[in-house]
Each structure stands twice: as C-alpha cells, then as structure tokens.
CSV table of C-alpha atoms in Angstrom, one decimal:
chain,number,residue,atom,x,y,z
A,1,MET,CA,0.0,0.0,0.0
A,2,ARG,CA,1.3,3.4,-0.9
A,3,SER,CA,1.7,5.9,2.0
A,4,GLU,CA,0.2,9.3,1.9
A,5,GLY,CA,3.6,11.0,1.7
A,6,ASP,CA,4.8,9.2,-1.5
A,7,THR,CA,5.7,11.6,-4.3
A,8,LYS,CA,4.8,9.3,-7.2
A,9,ILE,CA,1.2,8.8,-8.1
A,10,LEU,CA,1.4,5.3,-9.5
A,11,ALA,CA,4.4,3.1,-10.2
A,12,THR,CA,5.4,3.1,-13.9
A,13,PRO,CA,5.9,-0.3,-15.3
A,14,PRO,CA,9.1,-0.2,-17.4
A,15,GLN,CA,7.6,-2.3,-20.1
A,16,SER,CA,4.6,0.0,-20.7
A,17,HIS,CA,5.1,2.9,-23.0
A,18,PHE,CA,1.7,4.3,-22.1
A,19,ALA,CA,2.5,4.2,-18.4
A,20,ALA,CA,5.8,6.0,-19.1
A,21,VAL,CA,4.0,8.7,-21.1
A,22,LEU,CA,1.4,9.1,-18.4
A,23,GLN,CA,4.0,9.5,-15.7
A,24,HIS,CA,6.0,12.0,-17.8
A,25,ASP,CA,2.8,14.2,-18.3
A,26,ILE,CA,2.1,14.0,-14.5
A,27,ASP,CA,5.6,15.0,-13.7
A,28,LEU,CA,5.5,17.9,-16.2
A,29,ILE,CA,2.3,19.3,-14.6
A,30,ARG,CA,3.9,18.9,-11.1
A,31,SER,CA,7.1,20.7,-12.2
A,32,LYS,CA,5.1,23.6,-13.7
A,33,LEU,CA,3.0,23.9,-10.6
A,34,LEU,CA,6.2,24.2,-8.5
A,35,GLU,CA,7.5,26.8,-11.0
A,36,MET,CA,4.3,28.8,-10.6
A,37,LEU,CA,4.6,28.5,-6.9
A,38,ALA,CA,8.2,29.9,-7.0
A,39,LEU,CA,7.0,32.9,-9.0
A,40,ASP,CA,4.2,33.5,-6.5
A,41,GLU,CA,6.5,33.2,-3.5
A,42,GLN,CA,9.0,35.6,-5.1
A,43,ALA,CA,6.3,38.1,-6.0
A,44,LEU,CA,4.7,38.0,-2.5
A,45,THR,CA,8.0,38.3,-0.8
A,46,ARG,CA,9.1,41.2,-3.0
A,47,ALA,CA,5.8,43.0,-2.6
A,48,PHE,CA,6.0,42.7,1.2
A,49,GLN,CA,9.6,43.9,1.1
A,50,ALA,CA,8.5,46.9,-1.0
A,51,PHE,CA,5.8,47.6,1.6
A,52,LEU,CA,8.2,47.5,4.5
A,53,LYS,CA,10.8,49.7,2.7
A,54,ARG,CA,8.2,51.9,0.9
A,55,ASP,CA,10.2,51.0,-2.2
A,56,ARG,CA,8.2,52.2,-5.2
A,57,GLN,CA,10.7,50.8,-7.7
A,58,LEU,CA,10.5,47.3,-6.3
A,59,ALA,CA,6.7,47.6,-6.3
A,60,TYR,CA,6.7,48.5,-9.9
A,61,SER,CA,8.8,45.4,-10.7
A,62,VAL,CA,6.3,43.2,-9.0
A,63,ILE,CA,3.4,44.7,-11.0
A,64,LEU,CA,5.3,44.3,-14.3
A,65,ARG,CA,6.3,40.7,-13.6
A,66,ASP,CA,2.7,39.5,-12.9
A,67,GLN,CA,2.5,38.6,-16.6
A,68,ASP,CA,5.0,35.8,-15.9
A,69,VAL,CA,2.5,34.2,-13.6
A,70,ASP,CA,-0.3,34.7,-16.1
A,71,ALA,CA,1.8,33.0,-18.8
A,72,LEU,CA,2.4,29.9,-16.6
A,73,ASP,CA,-1.3,29.9,-15.7
A,74,ALA,CA,-2.3,29.7,-19.4
A,75,ALA,CA,0.4,27.0,-20.0
A,76,LEU,CA,-0.8,24.8,-17.1
A,77,ASP,CA,-4.4,25.1,-18.2
A,78,GLN,CA,-3.4,23.8,-21.6
A,79,LEU,CA,-1.3,21.0,-20.1
A,80,CYS,CA,-4.3,19.9,-17.9
A,81,LEU,CA,-6.6,19.9,-20.9
A,82,GLU,CA,-4.1,17.9,-23.0
A,83,PHE,CA,-3.7,15.4,-20.1
A,84,ILE,CA,-7.5,14.8,-20.1
A,85,VAL,CA,-7.8,14.4,-23.8
A,86,ARG,CA,-4.7,12.2,-24.1
A,87,HIS,CA,-5.2,9.9,-21.1
A,88,GLN,CA,-9.0,9.9,-20.4
A,89,PRO,CA,-8.0,9.7,-16.7
A,90,ALA,CA,-9.8,7.7,-14.0
A,91,GLY,CA,-9.2,7.0,-10.3
A,92,GLY,CA,-6.2,8.7,-8.8
A,93,HIS,CA,-5.2,10.2,-12.1
A,94,LEU,CA,-8.5,11.9,-12.5
A,95,ARG,CA,-8.2,13.3,-8.9
A,96,PHE,CA,-4.8,14.5,-9.8
A,97,VAL,CA,-5.8,16.5,-12.9
A,98,TYR,CA,-9.0,17.7,-11.3
A,99,SER,CA,-7.1,19.1,-8.3
A,100,ALA,CA,-4.2,20.4,-10.4
A,101,SER,CA,-6.7,22.5,-12.6
A,102,LYS,CA,-8.1,24.0,-9.4
A,103,ILE,CA,-4.7,24.8,-7.9
A,104,VAL,CA,-3.6,26.6,-11.1
A,105,ASN,CA,-6.5,29.1,-10.7
A,106,LEU,CA,-5.7,29.5,-7.0
A,107,LEU,CA,-2.0,30.2,-7.6
A,108,GLU,CA,-3.0,32.7,-10.3
A,109,ARG,CA,-5.1,34.6,-7.7
A,110,CYS,CA,-2.1,34.6,-5.3
A,111,GLY,CA,-0.1,36.3,-8.0
A,112,ASP,CA,-2.8,38.9,-8.3
A,113,TYR,CA,-2.6,39.5,-4.5
A,114,ALA,CA,1.1,40.2,-4.8
A,115,GLU,CA,0.4,42.7,-7.6
A,116,SER,CA,-2.4,44.3,-5.5
A,117,MET,CA,0.0,44.7,-2.5
A,118,ALA,CA,2.5,46.3,-4.8
A,119,ARG,CA,-0.1,48.8,-6.0
A,120,GLN,CA,-0.9,49.7,-2.4
A,121,VAL,CA,2.9,50.4,-1.9
A,122,VAL,CA,2.7,52.9,-4.8
A,123,LEU,CA,-0.2,54.7,-3.1
A,124,LEU,CA,1.6,54.7,0.3
A,125,SER,CA,5.0,55.8,-1.0
A,126,SER,CA,3.9,59.4,-1.2
A,127,LEU,CA,2.4,59.5,2.3
A,128,ASN,CA,4.1,60.4,5.6
A,129,TYR,CA,2.9,57.9,8.2
A,130,GLU,CA,4.0,55.5,10.8
A,131,ALA,CA,2.3,52.1,11.2
A,132,PRO,CA,2.7,49.0,13.3
A,133,THR,CA,4.8,46.4,11.4
A,134,GLU,CA,5.1,43.6,13.9
A,135,LYS,CA,1.7,42.0,13.0
A,136,PHE,CA,2.3,42.6,9.3
A,137,HIS,CA,5.6,40.6,9.7
A,138,GLU,CA,3.7,37.8,11.5
A,139,LEU,CA,1.0,37.7,8.8
A,140,ALA,CA,3.5,37.4,6.0
A,141,ASN,CA,5.6,34.8,7.9
A,142,LEU,CA,2.5,32.6,8.2
A,143,ALA,CA,0.7,33.2,4.9
A,144,ILE,CA,3.6,32.8,2.4
A,145,PRO,CA,5.0,29.6,4.0
A,146,MET,CA,1.4,28.2,4.1
A,147,LEU,CA,1.2,28.7,0.3
A,148,HIS,CA,4.5,26.9,-0.1
A,149,ASN,CA,3.5,24.0,2.1
A,150,ALA,CA,0.1,23.6,0.5
A,151,VAL,CA,1.5,23.1,-3.0
A,152,GLN,CA,4.3,20.8,-1.7
A,153,ALA,CA,1.5,18.8,0.0
A,154,PHE,CA,-0.2,18.3,-3.4
A,155,VAL,CA,2.9,17.5,-5.5
A,156,GLY,CA,4.1,15.2,-2.7
A,157,ARG,CA,0.7,13.6,-2.1
A,158,ASN,CA,1.3,14.4,1.6
A,159,ALA,CA,-2.0,14.4,3.5
A,160,ASP,CA,-0.4,15.2,6.9
A,161,LEU,CA,1.3,18.3,5.5
A,162,ALA,CA,-2.0,19.4,4.0
A,163,ARG,CA,-3.8,19.1,7.3
A,164,THR,CA,-1.0,20.9,9.2
A,165,THR,CA,-1.1,23.7,6.7
A,166,MET,CA,-4.9,24.1,7.0
A,167,ALA,CA,-4.7,24.3,10.8
A,168,ILE,CA,-2.8,27.6,10.6
A,169,GLU,CA,-5.6,29.6,8.9
A,170,PRO,CA,-7.5,30.5,12.1
A,171,ARG,CA,-4.3,32.2,13.5
A,172,VAL,CA,-4.0,34.2,10.3
A,173,ASN,CA,-7.6,35.3,10.5
A,174,GLN,CA,-7.1,36.3,14.1
A,175,LEU,CA,-4.0,38.3,13.3
A,176,ARG,CA,-5.7,40.2,10.4
A,177,ASP,CA,-8.7,41.2,12.6
A,178,SER,CA,-6.3,42.3,15.4
A,179,LEU,CA,-4.2,44.3,12.9
A,180,ASN,CA,-7.3,46.0,11.4
A,181,SER,CA,-8.4,47.0,14.9
A,182,ASP,CA,-4.9,48.5,15.5
A,183,LEU,CA,-4.9,50.4,12.3
A,184,VAL,CA,-8.4,51.9,13.0
A,185,GLU,CA,-7.2,52.8,16.5
A,186,TRP,CA,-4.1,54.5,15.1
A,187,ARG,CA,-6.3,56.5,12.7
A,188,GLU,CA,-8.6,57.6,15.5
A,189,GLN,CA,-5.7,58.7,17.6
A,190,GLY,CA,-4.4,60.9,14.7
A,191,ARG,CA,-1.3,58.8,14.3
A,192,LEU,CA,-2.2,57.6,10.8
A,193,PRO,CA,-3.5,59.7,7.9
A,194,LEU,CA,-6.9,58.8,6.5
A,195,GLU,CA,-5.3,58.2,3.0
A,196,ALA,CA,-3.1,55.4,4.4
A,197,LEU,CA,-5.8,53.5,6.2
A,198,ASN,CA,-7.4,51.7,3.3
A,199,PRO,CA,-4.1,50.7,1.6
A,200,LEU,CA,-2.8,49.3,4.8
A,201,ILE,CA,-5.9,47.3,5.5
A,202,THR,CA,-5.8,46.1,1.9
A,203,VAL,CA,-2.2,44.8,2.4
A,204,ALA,CA,-3.3,42.9,5.5
A,205,ARG,CA,-6.3,41.5,3.6
A,206,ARG,CA,-4.2,40.3,0.7
A,207,LEU,CA,-1.9,38.4,3.0
A,208,GLU,CA,-4.9,36.9,4.7
A,209,ARG,CA,-6.3,35.9,1.3
A,210,VAL,CA,-3.1,34.1,0.5
A,211,SER,CA,-3.7,32.0,3.5
A,212,ASP,CA,-7.2,31.3,2.4
A,213,GLN,CA,-6.0,30.1,-1.0
A,214,ALA,CA,-3.3,28.0,0.7
A,215,THR,CA,-6.1,26.4,2.7
A,216,ASN,CA,-8.1,25.8,-0.5
A,217,ILE,CA,-5.0,24.2,-2.1
A,218,SER,CA,-4.5,22.1,1.0
A,219,GLU,CA,-8.0,20.8,0.6
A,220,GLN,CA,-7.3,19.8,-2.9
A,221,ALA,CA,-4.1,18.1,-1.8
A,222,LEU,CA,-6.0,16.2,0.8
A,223,TYR,CA,-8.6,15.2,-1.8
A,224,PHE,CA,-5.9,14.0,-4.1
A,225,ALA,CA,-4.0,12.1,-1.4
A,226,THR,CA,-7.0,10.4,0.3
A,227,GLY,CA,-10.0,10.8,-1.9
A,228,GLN,CA,-11.7,12.7,0.9
A,229,TYR,CA,-13.6,15.5,-0.9
A,230,LEU,CA,-14.2,19.0,0.4
A,231,SER,CA,-16.7,19.1,3.2
A,232,HIS,CA,-18.9,21.8,1.7
A,233,LEU,CA,-19.2,19.9,-1.6
A,234,VAL,CA,-20.1,16.8,0.3
A,235,ARG,CA,-22.9,18.6,2.0
A,236,GLU,CA,-24.2,20.5,-1.0
A,237,GLY,CA,-23.8,17.7,-3.5
A,238,PHE,CA,-21.6,17.1,-6.5
A,239,ARG,CA,-23.0,18.2,-9.8
A,240,VAL,CA,-22.0,16.4,-13.1
A,241,LEU,CA,-23.4,17.5,-16.5
A,242,PHE,CA,-23.3,15.3,-19.7
A,243,VAL,CA,-23.3,17.3,-22.9
A,244,ASP,CA,-23.8,16.0,-26.5
A,245,GLN,CA,-25.1,17.5,-29.7
A,246,THR,CA,-28.9,17.5,-29.1
A,247,ASN,CA,-29.6,15.9,-25.7
A,248,GLY,CA,-31.5,13.3,-27.7
A,249,CYS,CA,-29.3,10.2,-27.3
A,250,LEU,CA,-25.8,9.8,-25.7
A,251,SER,CA,-26.2,12.3,-23.0
A,252,ARG,CA,-29.6,10.8,-22.0
A,253,ILE,CA,-28.0,7.4,-21.8
A,254,ALA,CA,-25.2,8.8,-19.6
A,255,GLN,CA,-27.6,10.5,-17.3
A,256,ALA,CA,-29.6,7.3,-16.9
A,257,VAL,CA,-26.5,5.2,-16.2
A,258,ALA,CA,-25.2,7.7,-13.7
A,259,GLU,CA,-28.5,8.0,-11.8
A,260,GLY,CA,-28.5,4.2,-11.6
A,261,PHE,CA,-25.6,4.5,-9.2
A,262,GLY,CA,-28.0,5.9,-6.6
A,263,SER,CA,-25.5,8.1,-4.8
A,264,ARG,CA,-27.3,10.9,-2.8
A,265,ARG,CA,-24.1,12.9,-3.0
A,266,PHE,CA,-24.3,13.5,-6.7
A,267,THR,CA,-26.7,15.3,-9.0
A,268,PHE,CA,-26.5,14.2,-12.7
A,269,ASP,CA,-28.0,16.2,-15.5
A,270,SER,CA,-27.7,16.3,-19.3
A,271,ALA,CA,-28.1,18.8,-22.1
A,272,GLY,CA,-27.3,19.4,-25.7
A,273,ILE,CA,-25.6,22.2,-27.6
A,274,THR,CA,-29.1,22.5,-29.1
A,275,ALA,CA,-32.3,20.8,-27.8
A,276,GLU,CA,-34.0,18.3,-30.1
A,277,PRO,CA,-36.5,15.5,-29.2
A,278,VAL,CA,-35.2,12.3,-27.8
A,279,GLU,CA,-34.5,9.7,-30.4
A,280,PRO,CA,-37.2,7.0,-30.5
A,281,GLN,CA,-34.6,4.2,-30.5
A,282,THR,CA,-33.1,5.8,-27.3
A,283,ILE,CA,-36.5,5.9,-25.6
A,284,ARG,CA,-37.0,2.2,-26.5
A,285,PHE,CA,-33.5,1.2,-25.3
A,286,LEU,CA,-33.7,3.0,-22.0
A,287,ALA,CA,-37.2,1.6,-21.4
A,288,GLU,CA,-35.7,-1.9,-21.7
A,289,LYS,CA,-33.3,-0.8,-18.9
A,290,GLY,CA,-36.2,0.4,-16.8
A,291,VAL,CA,-35.8,4.1,-17.4
A,292,ASP,CA,-38.6,6.2,-18.9
A,293,VAL,CA,-37.5,9.4,-20.7
A,294,SER,CA,-40.4,9.6,-23.0
A,295,HIS,CA,-42.0,12.5,-21.2
A,296,GLN,CA,-38.7,14.4,-20.3
A,297,PRO,CA,-38.1,17.4,-22.6
A,298,SER,CA,-34.7,17.9,-24.0
A,299,LYS,CA,-32.8,21.0,-23.0
A,300,SER,CA,-29.9,23.1,-24.4
A,301,LEU,CA,-26.9,24.4,-22.4
A,302,ASP,CA,-28.5,27.8,-22.0
A,303,GLN,CA,-31.3,26.1,-20.1
A,304,VAL,CA,-29.0,24.5,-17.5
A,305,PRO,CA,-29.3,26.5,-14.2
A,306,ASP,CA,-26.1,27.8,-12.6
A,307,LEU,CA,-23.9,26.2,-15.2
A,308,GLY,CA,-20.8,27.8,-13.6
A,309,GLN,CA,-21.5,25.9,-10.4
A,310,VAL,CA,-21.3,22.4,-12.1
A,311,GLN,CA,-18.2,20.6,-10.8
A,312,VAL,CA,-17.7,18.3,-13.8
A,313,ILE,CA,-18.8,18.8,-17.4
A,314,VAL,CA,-18.5,15.7,-19.6
A,315,ALA,CA,-18.3,16.4,-23.4
A,316,LEU,CA,-19.7,13.4,-25.3
A,317,CYS,CA,-18.9,15.0,-28.7
A,318,LYS,CA,-16.2,17.2,-30.0
A,319,GLU,CA,-18.5,20.2,-30.4
A,320,ALA,CA,-19.5,20.0,-26.7
A,321,GLU,CA,-16.1,21.2,-25.6
A,322,GLY,CA,-17.5,24.6,-26.1
A,323,ALA,CA,-19.6,24.0,-23.0
A,324,PHE,CA,-16.5,24.2,-20.8
A,325,PRO,CA,-16.8,27.6,-19.1
A,326,GLN,CA,-14.0,30.1,-19.2
A,327,LYS,CA,-12.0,30.5,-16.0
A,328,PRO,CA,-12.2,31.5,-13.2
A,329,THR,CA,-14.5,28.5,-12.9
A,330,LYS,CA,-15.3,25.7,-10.5
A,331,SER,CA,-15.8,23.3,-13.4
A,332,LEU,CA,-13.6,20.6,-14.8
A,333,GLY,CA,-14.1,19.6,-18.4
A,334,LEU,CA,-13.7,16.0,-19.5
A,335,GLN,CA,-14.1,14.5,-23.0
A,336,TRP,CA,-15.2,10.9,-23.3
A,337,LEU,CA,-14.7,9.2,-26.7
A,338,VAL,CA,-17.9,7.1,-26.8
A,339,PRO,CA,-19.4,6.3,-30.2
A,340,ASP,CA,-22.9,7.8,-30.6
A,341,PRO,CA,-25.3,4.8,-31.3
A,342,CYS,CA,-27.7,7.2,-33.0
A,343,GLN,CA,-25.3,7.6,-35.8
A,344,ALA,CA,-25.1,3.8,-36.4
A,345,ARG,CA,-26.8,2.2,-39.4
A,346,GLY,CA,-27.9,-1.4,-39.8
A,347,ALA,CA,-30.4,-4.0,-38.9
A,348,PRO,CA,-32.4,-3.6,-35.6
A,349,GLU,CA,-30.3,-6.1,-33.8
A,350,GLU,CA,-27.1,-4.3,-34.9
A,351,LEU,CA,-28.4,-1.0,-33.7
A,352,ARG,CA,-29.4,-2.6,-30.4
A,353,ALA,CA,-25.8,-3.9,-30.0
A,354,GLU,CA,-24.4,-0.4,-30.7
A,355,TYR,CA,-26.7,1.0,-27.9
A,356,GLU,CA,-25.5,-1.7,-25.5
A,357,ARG,CA,-21.9,-1.0,-26.3
A,358,ALA,CA,-22.4,2.7,-25.6
A,359,PHE,CA,-24.3,1.9,-22.4
A,360,GLN,CA,-21.5,-0.4,-21.1
A,361,SER,CA,-18.8,2.1,-22.1
A,362,LEU,CA,-20.5,4.9,-20.2
A,363,THR,CA,-21.1,2.6,-17.2
A,364,HIS,CA,-17.3,2.0,-17.0
A,365,HIS,CA,-16.5,5.8,-17.4
A,366,ILE,CA,-19.1,6.9,-14.8
A,367,ARG,CA,-18.0,4.2,-12.3
A,368,ASP,CA,-14.5,5.4,-12.5
A,369,LEU,CA,-15.5,9.1,-12.2
A,370,VAL,CA,-17.7,8.4,-9.1
A,371,GLN,CA,-15.1,6.3,-7.4
A,372,ALA,CA,-12.4,8.9,-8.2
A,373,ILE,CA,-14.5,11.6,-6.5
A,374,LEU,CA,-15.6,9.5,-3.5
A,375,GLY,CA,-12.3,7.9,-3.0
A,376,ASP,CA,-11.0,4.4,-3.5
A,377,ASP,CA,-12.5,3.1,-0.3
A,378,GLU,CA,-16.1,4.0,-1.1
A,379,ILE,CA,-17.3,2.0,-4.2
A,380,ALA,CA,-20.6,2.8,-5.9
A,381,HIS,CA,-22.5,0.1,-7.8
A,382,PRO,CA,-25.1,0.9,-10.4
A,383,GLN,CA,-28.6,-0.4,-9.8
A,384,GLN,CA,-29.4,-3.3,-12.2
A,385,PRO,CA,-32.6,-3.0,-14.1
C-alpha cells in the first residue's frame, strides 16, 4: 500500500510505453506547478519587502512581472486539458488533474494578490505615516509559507502536511482582525492619515487571502492524497453534467446510467448544444433498462441552471467542448470518446448492439468518475434494471 507521503502517483511499469508517457505528463504538470509556486512566492516576498521599505521601484517590478504568472497559468491550463484528452484519466489520475486544474487558478489569484499589494505600496509611498509592522511581519511569515507547504503537500501527495497547513488559517484570520483594529485605532488617535488606512488594510487583507487560497490548495491536496472531498461539496452535492449535440441520445443514456448508481451525494444532468426531441430508439432502449425518458423534454446548455456551479462537465462529442466555461471556474471539463449509437446504421439487432456498447462504455466511465470523487474506499455500484 502506498503511503500518503509518496511523491509518485502510481508506479510506472518499465515495459509499458503508455504508463511512461502518463508519468511523464504527470511530472510535467507537477514541475510547472512548482515553477508557478516559486513565482508567486517571489512576487509576494518582493511585494512585502516593497511595503516595508516603501520601495516604489520594487513595487513596480512586482506589478510588471505579474504577466509571468499569467503566462504559466495559461500553459498549465493547456497541459491539464491535453492530459485529459490524451489519457482519459480515471481513479487517482482523475483526482490529480481535477485538483491540479483548481490549484492553477488558486495560484494565479495569489499572483494577483502580490500585484495588488505592490499597487498599495505605490499609493503609500507618497504619504508620511507610521504604522505597526510587527503583525504585518507575522502575517507574512505565516501566509507565504502556508502557500509553499500547500503546493508541496499536493505534489508530494502528503495528507499530513495538508492538514498541518490548514490548521494555521485560524491564527492568520485572528491576526488580520487584530491588525485591522490596531490600524483603525491609530487613525482615531491621529497617528495615521486617512489616506493610508485603506491601503494598509488592503495589504493585510491580501496576506490573509493568500492563507485562504493556501487552505483551498491544501483541501485539494487532501482530496488527491486520500479521496476525501471538500466538506462543503459533500454537504451541497456534487454536480455532473453530460453534454452532447442534441440531448437526444448519448447524454440521456449517460444520465440514466449515472442516476442508476444511486448516490445521494451526486446530481447528474444532461443537455445538448441544441435541444431536439429524444431519439425514438433511445426511448425504447432505455425503457428496456427500466428508465422512462419519453416525457422528459430535451434542454440546451443555456437552459441549465447555474452552469458555472457544475463541478464536472463531460463532453460526449467534440463540439460539446464549447460547454467548458472560461476561468475562473469551479468546473472541470472532460471528454469521453464514446461512439454515438444514434449515428449507427444497420439491422435492428445491430443497432441494439451499438446502444448496448455505448451503455457499457458509459457505465465504466461513470463508475471510474464516481469512485475517483468519492475515494478508493467508497465504491458505488449501479442499480441493475
């Protein structure tokens, strides 16, 4: 059994070219995440130094270099998308790319926090003021290492480090509240000009937000390492959407299969790029499986409520990739290469066989997806018609 602290996701059999390519792509994403982390740490540290020294030139350098983080953000997004298309991941590999895609967005926000701090320095540099720095130091010395440890917990698959990192957040929140009270008191005593109050509070808030994102990254690291998903998603439910061309065939079969797993922690839905009536053959096939869709109207993507809140969107045709929302987003896009039985031609028994093949293929995909989200120890079984 692999321990939680192991750095490799799965052993790579030397005889398997596919496994070698898979591990190479995993290692590439991990290395790029560490590179992005290093840029964030440098930007946050330099922004904080600029704040302490009131160094406007250093602040400008942080602002200008934010584009480096943005460039890595775009590159990592592309790597995660290529990983999904190339490997059709399941199990631990699906958890890896799901969490990695979330962490990319969280690291990009931390880069934005560094830039925001630097902009506050530019505002403060022309003001004559004195402010307490001890708590600012303590905030920075907690928040920035939290970010470092959170990403290390993910790339090292270290659940213990993730939990330890998350435990620091309450102290950061307490410090921020105390510092804000100090700043307001200094202003009321006339020791701080009004123009300086909001920029100083913003610096404290940005450091606290870094710790928030570090906690979010730690949650993703814990999910990847153990399969334990975020508590708020467990409570609210996990939404999965299947998308095909018309919501008349393949996406309906996928929804029927998924709902057969009977997990109360999931909500499954389906939609088409456009909405057209369900194919008669699909209605007959699903009726044989004990599912009646004859009275369920088809819907298009623009009829899906709160599309941006869906955790996983599964594209069942190439055109459906357009359903993947632009970031920042909570959604992960997956593409499943399942032949559409509605496109098949032949005798009735041949068509029935195409539908059955699609049904079985989707069953395997959905089982892997559900188990990846719930964790390896919680196995869901579809209800048999």
